[in-house]
């Protein structure tokens, strides 16, 4: 039996659900992308369809 642990990206406006194994981990939180993990400092979104973060 496989347990998939998924959670919402720690980025507030981000709607993405990610699995722990695929997530970008930073400061104990899990993000869907490097852009989210870096706080969108370069003004890019995560690039996932339907997500406007
Ligand atoms: Zn996102
Ligand atoms: Zn984001």
PDB file of N, CA and C and ligand atoms in Angstrom:
ATOM      1  N   UNK A   1       0.839  -1.186   0.000  1.00  0.00           N
ATOM      2  CA  UNK A   1       0.000   0.000   0.000  1.00  0.00           C
ATOM      3  C   UNK A   1       0.887   1.254   0.000  1.00  0.00           C
ATOM      4  N   UNK A   2       0.548   2.174  -0.856  1.00  0.00           N
ATOM      5  CA  UNK A   2       1.356   3.379  -0.980  1.00  0.00           C
ATOM      6  C   UNK A   2       0.634   4.560  -0.341  1.00  0.00           C
ATOM      7  N   UNK A   3       1.318   5.227   0.524  1.00  0.00           N
ATOM      8  CA  UNK A   3       0.738   6.420   1.128  1.00  0.00           C
ATOM      9  C   UNK A   3       1.310   7.648   0.436  1.00  0.00           C
ATOM     10  N   UNK A   4       0.443   8.380  -0.214  1.00  0.00           N
ATOM     11  CA  UNK A   4       0.872   9.618  -0.848  1.00  0.00           C
ATOM     12  C   UNK A   4       0.521  10.772   0.064  1.00  0.00           C
ATOM     13  N   UNK A   5       1.530  11.441   0.516  1.00  0.00           N
ATOM     14  CA  UNK A   5       1.296  12.561   1.405  1.00  0.00           C
ATOM     15  C   UNK A   5       1.311  13.841   0.590  1.00  0.00           C
ATOM     16  N   UNK A   6       0.159  14.436   0.447  1.00  0.00           N
ATOM     17  CA  UNK A   6       0.087  15.674  -0.311  1.00  0.00           C
ATOM     18  C   UNK A   6      -0.428  16.796   0.574  1.00  0.00           C
ATOM     19  N   UNK A   7      -0.091  17.967   0.185  1.00  0.00           N
ATOM     20  CA  UNK A   7      -0.506  19.136   0.949  1.00  0.00           C
ATOM     21  C   UNK A   7      -0.527  20.337   0.029  1.00  0.00           C
ATOM     22  N   UNK A   8      -1.135  21.398   0.507  1.00  0.00           N
ATOM     23  CA  UNK A   8      -1.178  22.617  -0.273  1.00  0.00           C
ATOM     24  C   UNK A   8       0.173  23.315  -0.180  1.00  0.00           C
ATOM     25  N   UNK A   9       0.544  23.948  -1.262  1.00  0.00           N
ATOM     26  CA  UNK A   9       1.762  24.757  -1.275  1.00  0.00           C
ATOM     27  C   UNK A   9       1.710  25.808  -0.166  1.00  0.00           C
ATOM     28  N   UNK A  10       2.823  26.018   0.507  1.00  0.00           N
ATOM     29  CA  UNK A  10       2.851  26.956   1.632  1.00  0.00           C
ATOM     30  C   UNK A  10       2.728  28.415   1.196  1.00  0.00           C
ATOM     31  N   UNK A  11       2.850  28.674  -0.063  1.00  0.00           N
ATOM     32  CA  UNK A  11       2.661  30.013  -0.607  1.00  0.00           C
ATOM     33  C   UNK A  11       1.189  30.407  -0.480  1.00  0.00           C
ATOM     34  N   UNK A  12       0.901  31.514   0.166  1.00  0.00           N
ATOM     35  CA  UNK A  12      -0.479  31.893   0.485  1.00  0.00           C
ATOM     36  C   UNK A  12      -1.443  31.909  -0.714  1.00  0.00           C
ATOM     37  N   UNK A  13      -1.162  32.651  -1.754  1.00  0.00           N
ATOM     38  CA  UNK A  13      -2.122  32.714  -2.841  1.00  0.00           C
ATOM     39  C   UNK A  13      -2.073  31.498  -3.768  1.00  0.00           C
ATOM     40  N   UNK A  14      -1.177  30.624  -3.506  1.00  0.00           N
ATOM     41  CA  UNK A  14      -0.984  29.480  -4.389  1.00  0.00           C
ATOM     42  C   UNK A  14      -2.025  28.405  -4.135  1.00  0.00           C
ATOM     43  N   UNK A  15      -2.577  27.877  -5.190  1.00  0.00           N
ATOM     44  CA  UNK A  15      -3.643  26.883  -5.076  1.00  0.00           C
ATOM     45  C   UNK A  15      -3.151  25.467  -5.322  1.00  0.00           C
ATOM     46  N   UNK A  16      -1.890  25.329  -5.551  1.00  0.00           N
ATOM     47  CA  UNK A  16      -1.355  24.037  -5.963  1.00  0.00           C
ATOM     48  C   UNK A  16      -1.306  23.041  -4.810  1.00  0.00           C
ATOM     49  N   UNK A  17      -1.627  21.806  -5.124  1.00  0.00           N
ATOM     50  CA  UNK A  17      -1.401  20.726  -4.188  1.00  0.00           C
ATOM     51  C   UNK A  17      -0.184  19.946  -4.653  1.00  0.00           C
ATOM     52  N   UNK A  18       0.646  19.647  -3.723  1.00  0.00           N
ATOM     53  CA  UNK A  18       1.907  19.001  -4.044  1.00  0.00           C
ATOM     54  C   UNK A  18       2.097  17.773  -3.165  1.00  0.00           C
ATOM     55  N   UNK A  19       2.895  16.859  -3.642  1.00  0.00           N
ATOM     56  CA  UNK A  19       3.257  15.744  -2.779  1.00  0.00           C
ATOM     57  C   UNK A  19       4.603  16.053  -2.135  1.00  0.00           C
ATOM     58  N   UNK A  20       4.748  15.600  -0.926  1.00  0.00           N
ATOM     59  CA  UNK A  20       5.966  15.899  -0.168  1.00  0.00           C
ATOM     60  C   UNK A  20       7.215  15.534  -0.966  1.00  0.00           C
ATOM     61  N   UNK A  21       7.163  14.439  -1.636  1.00  0.00           N
ATOM     62  CA  UNK A  21       8.350  13.956  -2.345  1.00  0.00           C
ATOM     63  C   UNK A  21       8.738  14.857  -3.517  1.00  0.00           C
ATOM     64  N   UNK A  22       7.766  15.578  -4.060  1.00  0.00           N
ATOM     65  CA  UNK A  22       8.049  16.455  -5.196  1.00  0.00           C
ATOM     66  C   UNK A  22       8.264  17.903  -4.776  1.00  0.00           C
ATOM     67  N   UNK A  23       7.975  18.204  -3.519  1.00  0.00           N
ATOM     68  CA  UNK A  23       7.952  19.589  -3.088  1.00  0.00           C
ATOM     69  C   UNK A  23       9.342  20.196  -2.949  1.00  0.00           C
ATOM     70  N   UNK A  24       9.389  21.494  -3.059  1.00  0.00           N
ATOM     71  CA  UNK A  24      10.590  22.238  -2.731  1.00  0.00           C
ATOM     72  C   UNK A  24      10.490  22.613  -1.263  1.00  0.00           C
ATOM     73  N   UNK A  25      11.417  22.121  -0.473  1.00  0.00           N
ATOM     74  CA  UNK A  25      11.338  22.353   0.955  1.00  0.00           C
ATOM     75  C   UNK A  25      12.236  23.525   1.343  1.00  0.00           C
ATOM     76  N   UNK A  26      11.658  24.429   2.108  1.00  0.00           N
ATOM     77  CA  UNK A  26      12.428  25.569   2.575  1.00  0.00           C
ATOM     78  C   UNK A  26      11.898  26.014   3.925  1.00  0.00           C
ATOM     79  N   UNK A  27      12.766  26.175   4.889  1.00  0.00           N
ATOM     80  CA  UNK A  27      12.387  26.596   6.233  1.00  0.00           C
ATOM     81  C   UNK A  27      11.280  25.733   6.831  1.00  0.00           C
ATOM     82  N   UNK A  28      11.314  24.454   6.536  1.00  0.00           N
ATOM     83  CA  UNK A  28      10.346  23.531   7.109  1.00  0.00           C
ATOM     84  C   UNK A  28       8.982  23.557   6.455  1.00  0.00           C
ATOM     85  N   UNK A  29       8.866  24.326   5.364  1.00  0.00           N
ATOM     86  CA  UNK A  29       7.604  24.379   4.645  1.00  0.00           C
ATOM     87  C   UNK A  29       7.805  23.796   3.256  1.00  0.00           C
ATOM     88  N   UNK A  30       6.687  23.424   2.648  1.00  0.00           N
ATOM     89  CA  UNK A  30       6.766  22.788   1.351  1.00  0.00           C
ATOM     90  C   UNK A  30       6.101  23.657   0.294  1.00  0.00           C
ATOM     91  N   UNK A  31       6.811  23.836  -0.777  1.00  0.00           N
ATOM     92  CA  UNK A  31       6.317  24.687  -1.853  1.00  0.00           C
ATOM     93  C   UNK A  31       6.265  23.913  -3.158  1.00  0.00           C
ATOM     94  N   UNK A  32       5.430  24.383  -4.086  1.00  0.00           N
ATOM     95  CA  UNK A  32       5.266  23.671  -5.349  1.00  0.00           C
ATOM     96  C   UNK A  32       6.380  24.005  -6.328  1.00  0.00           C
ATOM     97  N   UNK A  33       7.112  25.069  -6.080  1.00  0.00           N
ATOM     98  CA  UNK A  33       8.132  25.478  -7.037  1.00  0.00           C
ATOM     99  C   UNK A  33       9.178  26.359  -6.361  1.00  0.00           C
ATOM    100  N   UNK A  34      10.282  26.542  -7.024  1.00  0.00           N
ATOM    101  CA  UNK A  34      11.321  27.430  -6.502  1.00  0.00           C
ATOM    102  C   UNK A  34      10.814  28.855  -6.376  1.00  0.00           C
ATOM    103  N   UNK A  35       9.985  29.276  -7.321  1.00  0.00           N
ATOM    104  CA  UNK A  35       9.459  30.640  -7.287  1.00  0.00           C
ATOM    105  C   UNK A  35       8.675  30.900  -6.007  1.00  0.00           C
ATOM    106  N   UNK A  36       7.859  29.939  -5.615  1.00  0.00           N
ATOM    107  CA  UNK A  36       7.101  30.071  -4.371  1.00  0.00           C
ATOM    108  C   UNK A  36       8.035  30.031  -3.161  1.00  0.00           C
ATOM    109  N   UNK A  37       8.981  29.142  -3.180  1.00  0.00           N
ATOM    110  CA  UNK A  37       9.900  29.006  -2.057  1.00  0.00           C
ATOM    111  C   UNK A  37      10.703  30.279  -1.832  1.00  0.00           C
ATOM    112  N   UNK A  38      10.964  30.991  -2.909  1.00  0.00           N
ATOM    113  CA  UNK A  38      11.730  32.226  -2.823  1.00  0.00           C
ATOM    114  C   UNK A  38      10.856  33.450  -2.606  1.00  0.00           C
ATOM    115  N   UNK A  39       9.559  33.235  -2.434  1.00  0.00           N
ATOM    116  CA  UNK A  39       8.645  34.327  -2.151  1.00  0.00           C
ATOM    117  C   UNK A  39       8.345  35.185  -3.369  1.00  0.00           C
ATOM    118  N   UNK A  40       8.533  34.641  -4.544  1.00  0.00           N
ATOM    119  CA  UNK A  40       8.240  35.359  -5.791  1.00  0.00           C
ATOM    120  C   UNK A  40       9.008  36.674  -5.878  1.00  0.00           C
ATOM    121  N   UNK A  41      10.208  36.669  -5.429  1.00  0.00           N
ATOM    122  CA  UNK A  41      11.008  37.883  -5.448  1.00  0.00           C
ATOM    123  C   UNK A  41      11.307  38.358  -6.862  1.00  0.00           C
ATOM    124  N   UNK A  42      11.304  37.432  -7.796  1.00  0.00           N
ATOM    125  CA  UNK A  42      11.571  37.831  -9.185  1.00  0.00           C
ATOM    126  C   UNK A  42      10.274  37.983  -9.974  1.00  0.00           C
ATOM    127  N   UNK A  43       9.156  38.051  -9.244  1.00  0.00           N
ATOM    128  CA  UNK A  43       7.850  38.321  -9.840  1.00  0.00           C
ATOM    129  C   UNK A  43       7.365  37.252 -10.806  1.00  0.00           C
ATOM    130  N   UNK A  44       7.864  36.078 -10.679  1.00  0.00           N
ATOM    131  CA  UNK A  44       7.353  34.992 -11.491  1.00  0.00           C
ATOM    132  C   UNK A  44       6.422  34.133 -10.650  1.00  0.00           C
ATOM    133  N   UNK A  45       5.424  33.558 -11.289  1.00  0.00           N
ATOM    134  CA  UNK A  45       4.544  32.620 -10.608  1.00  0.00           C
ATOM    135  C   UNK A  45       5.142  31.231 -10.673  1.00  0.00           C
ATOM    136  N   UNK A  46       4.393  30.281 -10.140  1.00  0.00           N
ATOM    137  CA  UNK A  46       4.915  28.924 -10.126  1.00  0.00           C
ATOM    138  C   UNK A  46       4.824  28.287 -11.508  1.00  0.00           C
ATOM    139  N   UNK A  47       3.984  28.864 -12.365  1.00  0.00           N
ATOM    140  CA  UNK A  47       3.882  28.356 -13.729  1.00  0.00           C
ATOM    141  C   UNK A  47       2.900  27.220 -13.894  1.00  0.00           C
ATOM    142  N   UNK A  48       2.238  26.833 -12.822  1.00  0.00           N
ATOM    143  CA  UNK A  48       1.264  25.763 -12.925  1.00  0.00           C
ATOM    144  C   UNK A  48      -0.055  26.299 -13.457  1.00  0.00           C
ATOM    145  N   UNK A  49      -0.685  25.512 -14.273  1.00  0.00           N
ATOM    146  CA  UNK A  49      -1.919  25.933 -14.920  1.00  0.00           C
ATOM    147  C   UNK A  49      -3.006  26.254 -13.892  1.00  0.00           C
ATOM    148  N   UNK A  50      -3.641  27.394 -14.055  1.00  0.00           N
ATOM    149  CA  UNK A  50      -4.739  27.766 -13.178  1.00  0.00           C
ATOM    150  C   UNK A  50      -4.313  28.409 -11.882  1.00  0.00           C
ATOM    151  N   UNK A  51      -3.022  28.547 -11.688  1.00  0.00           N
ATOM    152  CA  UNK A  51      -2.532  29.150 -10.459  1.00  0.00           C
ATOM    153  C   UNK A  51      -2.005  30.550 -10.754  1.00  0.00           C
ATOM    154  N   UNK A  52      -2.506  31.542 -10.043  1.00  0.00           N
ATOM    155  CA  UNK A  52      -2.115  32.919 -10.310  1.00  0.00           C
ATOM    156  C   UNK A  52      -1.200  33.496  -9.261  1.00  0.00           C
ATOM    157  N   UNK A  53      -0.520  32.656  -8.545  1.00  0.00           N
ATOM    158  CA  UNK A  53       0.331  33.154  -7.464  1.00  0.00           C
ATOM    159  C   UNK A  53       1.598  33.815  -8.009  1.00  0.00           C
TER     160      UNK A  53
HETATM  161 ZN1  LIG B   1       1.248  27.533  -7.563  1.00  0.00          ZN
HETATM  162 ZN1  LIG B   2       3.344  30.786  -5.130  1.00  0.00          ZN
END
